[in-house]
Amino acid sequence: MPSLFATSDLHVTHEGNGPLVDRVVPDGPDDWLLVAGDVAESASAIKETLATLRERFAKVVWVPGNHELWTTPKDECQLRGQARYEFLVEQCRAVGVHTPEDEFPVWPHGPQPLTIAPLFVFYDYSWRTPAAAGESREVALAQAREAGVVCTDEYFLHPDPYPSRQAWCEARLKVSRDRLDAIPADHRTILMSHWPLHRHPTEPLYYPEFALWCGTTETEDWHLRYRAELAVYGHLHIPRTTSADGVRFEEVSLGYPREWSRRARGAVPVRKLLTA
């Protein structure tokens, strides 16, 4: 029977991660794969990897992570912000991969239809530490810098044409709400995003200040509002299963070799979420 698999944070250009793509394989020809962002920083590596995965799986659904949205000096694609995202969407469509801009696919193999909702919702610096609660974004960022925490997004992830990452996040929240509100009421959902939709997965962060770059308070109730069967995400490189309000949350990230090599189970490049 068909199965639904998921992966994220493959970071295929990091030495040691590339060969692990060979282990992202289905059990059968009808299996689907969710890719929750951070395939690579290079536009060509993103397309090549997703094309390879699409050849193996009956359906592949992708959402962007922050690394895909970086514009780095070495990347042949120098588009920034929204233009880069739109370019990646077209690259995905060219190899038959679903994106947040396409019709939401429906997993039909259970007792109730499950709409898979790939979401690009971003972050808006609203997940603050207690010390930064009630302070301005500038104060919160200054506290993070003092703690030695500055996400590389601050240098490579440009919000063009939006004036800020918060403004881009706000726009993406509106797009996502409109799409989610249109899902038939008798469908449950699988909410798929790179950044976690609920804050509880950030609790184990070694540097709690990093939560600034991990999500937004605006999505904290989406797993309930949109009838989630489960929520799939990456970004934190803390692969595990948790729950909030009885809803299962799955972080499906591989992470960097320095991280997975220290784990007893080693590298886990793909996870099985559901079997029909």
Tab-separated table of C-alpha atoms in Angstrom:
chain	number	residue	atom	x	y	z
A	1	MET	CA	0.000	0.000	0.000
A	2	PRO	CA	1.233	3.567	-0.668
A	3	SER	CA	3.276	5.357	1.979
A	4	LEU	CA	3.968	9.027	2.650
A	5	PHE	CA	7.601	9.909	3.343
A	6	ALA	CA	9.243	13.194	4.348
A	7	THR	CA	12.675	14.743	4.519
A	8	SER	CA	14.223	18.166	5.028
A	9	ASP	CA	17.558	19.908	5.516
A	10	LEU	CA	19.414	17.554	3.206
A	11	HIS	CA	22.064	20.251	2.611
A	12	VAL	CA	23.382	18.182	-0.264
A	13	THR	CA	26.414	20.384	-0.951
A	14	HIS	CA	27.848	19.756	2.520
A	15	GLU	CA	30.571	17.109	2.377
A	16	GLY	CA	29.112	13.833	3.596
A	17	ASN	CA	25.479	14.678	2.867
A	18	GLY	CA	25.369	14.329	-0.905
A	19	PRO	CA	25.638	10.508	-0.971
A	20	LEU	CA	22.761	10.238	1.526
A	21	VAL	CA	20.303	11.288	-1.180
A	22	ASP	CA	20.741	7.743	-2.508
A	23	ARG	CA	18.973	6.549	0.649
A	24	VAL	CA	15.881	8.679	0.057
A	25	VAL	CA	13.916	5.989	-1.729
A	26	PRO	CA	10.303	4.771	-1.699
A	27	ASP	CA	8.981	1.387	-0.690
A	28	GLY	CA	6.827	1.224	-3.796
A	29	PRO	CA	5.950	3.074	-7.007
A	30	ASP	CA	2.955	4.915	-5.516
A	31	ASP	CA	4.737	6.493	-2.537
A	32	TRP	CA	4.860	10.262	-2.058
A	33	LEU	CA	7.639	12.435	-0.617
A	34	LEU	CA	7.422	15.755	1.243
A	35	VAL	CA	10.575	17.899	1.129
A	36	ALA	CA	10.424	20.540	3.846
A	37	GLY	CA	13.147	22.855	2.624
A	38	ASP	CA	16.904	23.398	2.780
A	39	VAL	CA	17.827	21.039	-0.025
A	40	ALA	CA	20.810	23.281	-0.826
A	41	GLU	CA	21.880	26.903	-1.306
A	42	SER	CA	22.665	26.554	-5.008
A	43	ALA	CA	19.713	26.859	-7.379
A	44	SER	CA	21.161	24.222	-9.696
A	45	ALA	CA	21.734	21.754	-6.834
A	46	ILE	CA	18.168	22.301	-5.630
A	47	LYS	CA	16.696	21.526	-9.048
A	48	GLU	CA	18.987	18.555	-9.690
A	49	THR	CA	18.227	16.962	-6.327
A	50	LEU	CA	14.476	17.470	-6.590
A	51	ALA	CA	14.498	16.085	-10.129
A	52	THR	CA	16.270	12.964	-8.859
A	53	LEU	CA	13.733	12.512	-6.076
A	54	ARG	CA	10.837	13.046	-8.464
A	55	GLU	CA	12.121	10.204	-10.625
A	56	ARG	CA	11.804	7.887	-7.611
A	57	PHE	CA	8.517	8.990	-6.042
A	58	ALA	CA	5.031	9.204	-7.517
A	59	LYS	CA	4.650	12.723	-6.154
A	60	VAL	CA	7.107	15.157	-4.560
A	61	VAL	CA	5.975	18.267	-2.679
A	62	TRP	CA	8.501	20.986	-1.778
A	63	VAL	CA	8.537	24.098	0.374
A	64	PRO	CA	11.457	26.532	0.537
A	65	GLY	CA	13.748	26.805	3.500
A	66	ASN	CA	15.916	29.753	4.388
A	67	HIS	CA	18.984	28.271	2.652
A	68	GLU	CA	17.147	28.002	-0.667
A	69	LEU	CA	16.269	31.693	-0.381
A	70	TRP	CA	19.850	32.785	0.242
A	71	THR	CA	21.590	34.718	-2.513
A	72	THR	CA	25.242	33.792	-2.101
A	73	PRO	CA	28.175	35.135	-4.139
A	74	LYS	CA	28.979	31.692	-5.594
A	75	ASP	CA	25.475	30.864	-6.823
A	76	GLU	CA	24.907	31.274	-10.553
A	77	CYS	CA	21.401	32.532	-9.704
A	78	GLN	CA	21.740	36.027	-8.264
A	79	LEU	CA	18.019	36.747	-7.987
A	80	ARG	CA	16.931	38.020	-4.588
A	81	GLY	CA	13.880	37.665	-2.390
A	82	GLN	CA	10.534	37.110	-4.082
A	83	ALA	CA	12.149	36.891	-7.528
A	84	ARG	CA	14.401	34.071	-6.343
A	85	TYR	CA	11.449	32.242	-4.794
A	86	GLU	CA	9.432	32.537	-8.009
A	87	PHE	CA	12.416	31.250	-9.997
A	88	LEU	CA	12.681	28.203	-7.718
A	89	VAL	CA	8.955	27.551	-8.084
A	90	GLU	CA	9.339	27.485	-11.865
A	91	GLN	CA	12.352	25.193	-11.572
A	92	CYS	CA	10.291	22.802	-9.456
A	93	ARG	CA	7.407	22.831	-11.889
A	94	ALA	CA	9.815	22.058	-14.730
A	95	VAL	CA	10.729	18.750	-13.045
A	96	GLY	CA	7.191	17.920	-11.885
A	97	VAL	CA	7.516	18.912	-8.215
A	98	HIS	CA	4.600	20.549	-6.367
A	99	THR	CA	5.156	23.886	-4.585
A	100	PRO	CA	3.206	26.213	-2.259
A	101	GLU	CA	1.939	28.011	-5.369
A	102	ASP	CA	0.246	24.946	-6.844
A	103	GLU	CA	-3.058	23.272	-6.058
A	104	PHE	CA	-2.807	21.445	-2.746
A	105	PRO	CA	-2.599	17.687	-3.377
A	106	VAL	CA	-4.884	15.308	-1.482
A	107	TRP	CA	-3.605	12.063	0.045
A	108	PRO	CA	-6.510	9.740	-0.726
A	109	HIS	CA	-5.380	6.534	0.962
A	110	GLY	CA	-6.902	6.920	4.423
A	111	PRO	CA	-10.334	6.844	6.040
A	112	GLN	CA	-10.664	10.602	5.473
A	113	PRO	CA	-9.132	12.780	2.732
A	114	LEU	CA	-5.947	14.523	3.871
A	115	THR	CA	-5.097	17.755	2.088
A	116	ILE	CA	-1.350	18.282	2.043
A	117	ALA	CA	-0.757	22.004	2.487
A	118	PRO	CA	2.788	23.096	1.563
A	119	LEU	CA	3.265	26.454	3.289
A	120	PHE	CA	5.873	29.148	2.828
A	121	VAL	CA	5.168	31.270	5.917
A	122	PHE	CA	8.620	32.483	7.019
A	123	TYR	CA	9.304	34.193	10.405
A	124	ASP	CA	8.843	37.658	11.877
A	125	TYR	CA	11.119	37.747	14.961
A	126	SER	CA	8.122	37.379	17.298
A	127	TRP	CA	9.455	34.310	19.129
A	128	ARG	CA	11.362	36.150	21.835
A	129	THR	CA	13.223	35.050	24.949
A	130	PRO	CA	11.770	36.218	28.302
A	131	ALA	CA	14.512	38.855	28.443
A	132	ALA	CA	13.344	40.275	25.097
A	133	ALA	CA	9.591	40.040	25.744
A	134	GLY	CA	7.916	43.363	25.104
A	135	GLU	CA	11.069	44.864	23.620
A	136	SER	CA	11.546	46.065	20.061
A	137	ARG	CA	12.935	43.833	17.338
A	138	GLU	CA	16.150	45.824	17.452
A	139	VAL	CA	16.573	45.148	21.159
A	140	ALA	CA	15.818	41.450	20.669
A	141	LEU	CA	18.384	41.213	17.872
A	142	ALA	CA	20.956	43.069	19.965
A	143	GLN	CA	20.442	40.600	22.807
A	144	ALA	CA	20.918	37.723	20.386
A	145	ARG	CA	24.144	39.228	19.074
A	146	GLU	CA	25.375	39.696	22.629
A	147	ALA	CA	24.733	35.983	23.186
A	148	GLY	CA	26.754	35.237	20.034
A	149	VAL	CA	23.742	34.303	17.897
A	150	VAL	CA	23.214	35.842	14.457
A	151	CYS	CA	21.426	33.807	11.792
A	152	THR	CA	23.175	33.865	8.416
A	153	ASP	CA	19.841	34.971	6.934
A	154	GLU	CA	20.771	38.475	8.081
A	155	TYR	CA	23.463	38.516	5.396
A	156	PHE	CA	22.138	36.369	2.541
A	157	LEU	CA	18.320	36.232	2.749
A	158	HIS	CA	16.993	39.383	1.115
A	159	PRO	CA	13.276	40.299	1.313
A	160	ASP	CA	13.120	42.249	-1.986
A	161	PRO	CA	10.792	43.857	-2.964
A	162	TYR	CA	9.414	43.886	0.576
A	163	PRO	CA	10.972	46.399	2.971
A	164	SER	CA	11.756	43.747	5.600
A	165	ARG	CA	11.582	40.042	6.351
A	166	GLN	CA	8.662	40.776	8.683
A	167	ALA	CA	6.755	42.378	5.804
A	168	TRP	CA	7.458	39.390	3.575
A	169	CYS	CA	6.271	37.103	6.368
A	170	GLU	CA	3.064	39.108	6.719
A	171	ALA	CA	2.380	38.776	3.000
A	172	ARG	CA	3.036	35.040	3.078
A	173	LEU	CA	0.744	34.593	6.072
A	174	LYS	CA	-2.116	36.189	4.147
A	175	VAL	CA	-1.515	33.994	1.092
A	176	SER	CA	-1.360	30.895	3.267
A	177	ARG	CA	-4.479	31.714	5.298
A	178	ASP	CA	-6.478	32.279	2.116
A	179	ARG	CA	-5.346	28.924	0.700
A	180	LEU	CA	-5.991	27.057	3.964
A	181	ASP	CA	-9.421	28.621	4.422
A	182	ALA	CA	-10.424	27.205	1.035
A	183	ILE	CA	-9.750	23.571	2.010
A	184	PRO	CA	-13.033	21.601	2.189
A	185	ALA	CA	-14.338	21.401	5.738
A	186	ASP	CA	-14.554	17.615	5.617
A	187	HIS	CA	-10.821	17.296	4.914
A	188	ARG	CA	-8.181	16.976	7.561
A	189	THR	CA	-4.749	18.326	6.696
A	190	ILE	CA	-1.047	17.713	6.734
A	191	LEU	CA	0.561	21.091	7.335
A	192	MET	CA	4.002	21.190	5.791
A	193	SER	CA	6.466	24.019	6.328
A	194	HIS	CA	10.176	24.575	6.761
A	195	TRP	CA	9.834	26.661	9.904
A	196	PRO	CA	7.785	25.055	12.710
A	197	LEU	CA	4.267	26.447	13.026
A	198	HIS	CA	4.233	26.074	16.819
A	199	ARG	CA	6.930	27.239	19.190
A	200	HIS	CA	7.262	24.132	21.361
A	201	PRO	CA	9.831	22.451	19.038
A	202	THR	CA	12.296	25.278	19.799
A	203	GLU	CA	12.479	24.430	23.504
A	204	PRO	CA	15.662	22.302	23.216
A	205	LEU	CA	17.618	24.987	21.319
A	206	TYR	CA	21.081	25.428	22.830
A	207	TYR	CA	20.745	29.150	22.166
A	208	PRO	CA	17.116	30.120	22.855
A	209	GLU	CA	17.750	33.448	21.125
A	210	PHE	CA	17.835	31.582	17.797
A	211	ALA	CA	14.049	31.169	18.020
A	212	LEU	CA	13.849	34.700	16.561
A	213	TRP	CA	14.567	33.144	13.145
A	214	CYS	CA	12.353	30.070	13.584
A	215	GLY	CA	8.706	31.068	13.214
A	216	THR	CA	5.881	33.412	14.094
A	217	THR	CA	3.235	33.639	16.788
A	218	GLU	CA	0.669	34.094	13.994
A	219	THR	CA	0.677	30.351	13.223
A	220	GLU	CA	0.499	29.048	16.790
A	221	ASP	CA	-3.085	27.750	16.453
A	222	TRP	CA	-3.027	26.637	12.833
A	223	HIS	CA	-2.720	22.951	13.729
A	224	LEU	CA	-6.126	23.262	15.423
A	225	ARG	CA	-7.776	25.819	13.145
A	226	TYR	CA	-6.953	23.829	10.030
A	227	ARG	CA	-7.706	20.336	11.380
A	228	ALA	CA	-4.150	19.009	11.163
A	229	GLU	CA	-3.577	15.286	11.288
A	230	LEU	CA	0.083	16.124	11.599
A	231	ALA	CA	2.501	18.999	11.045
A	232	VAL	CA	5.795	18.417	9.238
A	233	TYR	CA	8.751	20.796	9.455
A	234	GLY	CA	12.560	21.072	9.502
A	235	HIS	CA	14.995	23.952	10.127
A	236	LEU	CA	15.966	23.182	13.732
A	237	HIS	CA	18.076	20.084	12.997
A	238	ILE	CA	16.460	18.389	16.006
A	239	PRO	CA	14.701	15.440	14.329
A	240	ARG	CA	12.010	14.028	16.613
A	241	THR	CA	8.290	13.480	17.128
A	242	THR	CA	6.371	15.741	19.525
A	243	SER	CA	2.779	16.838	20.000
A	244	ALA	CA	0.739	19.923	20.774
A	245	ASP	CA	-2.963	19.788	21.618
A	246	GLY	CA	-3.007	16.154	20.546
A	247	VAL	CA	-1.570	16.910	17.099
A	248	ARG	CA	1.602	15.131	16.011
A	249	PHE	CA	4.546	17.317	14.987
A	250	GLU	CA	7.342	15.705	12.984
A	251	GLU	CA	10.718	17.300	12.433
A	252	VAL	CA	12.186	15.383	9.512
A	253	SER	CA	15.532	17.149	9.083
A	254	LEU	CA	18.776	15.378	8.276
A	255	GLY	CA	21.063	18.236	9.330
A	256	TYR	CA	24.824	18.624	8.964
A	257	PRO	CA	27.327	15.746	9.199
A	258	ARG	CA	28.742	17.164	12.443
A	259	GLU	CA	25.243	16.765	13.915
A	260	TRP	CA	23.998	13.404	12.627
A	261	SER	CA	27.391	11.726	13.069
A	262	ARG	CA	27.101	12.217	16.843
A	263	ARG	CA	23.713	10.507	17.076
A	264	ALA	CA	23.489	6.826	17.974
A	265	ARG	CA	21.227	6.147	15.001
A	266	GLY	CA	23.458	8.100	12.626
A	267	ALA	CA	22.054	9.787	9.545
A	268	VAL	CA	18.313	9.477	8.940
A	269	PRO	CA	17.752	11.117	5.541
A	270	VAL	CA	14.061	10.189	5.196
A	271	ARG	CA	11.146	9.337	7.495
A	272	LYS	CA	7.944	7.388	6.839
A	273	LEU	CA	4.939	9.374	8.110
A	274	LEU	CA	1.915	7.377	6.976
A	275	THR	CA	1.067	4.085	5.352
A	276	ALA	CA	-2.275	3.568	3.692
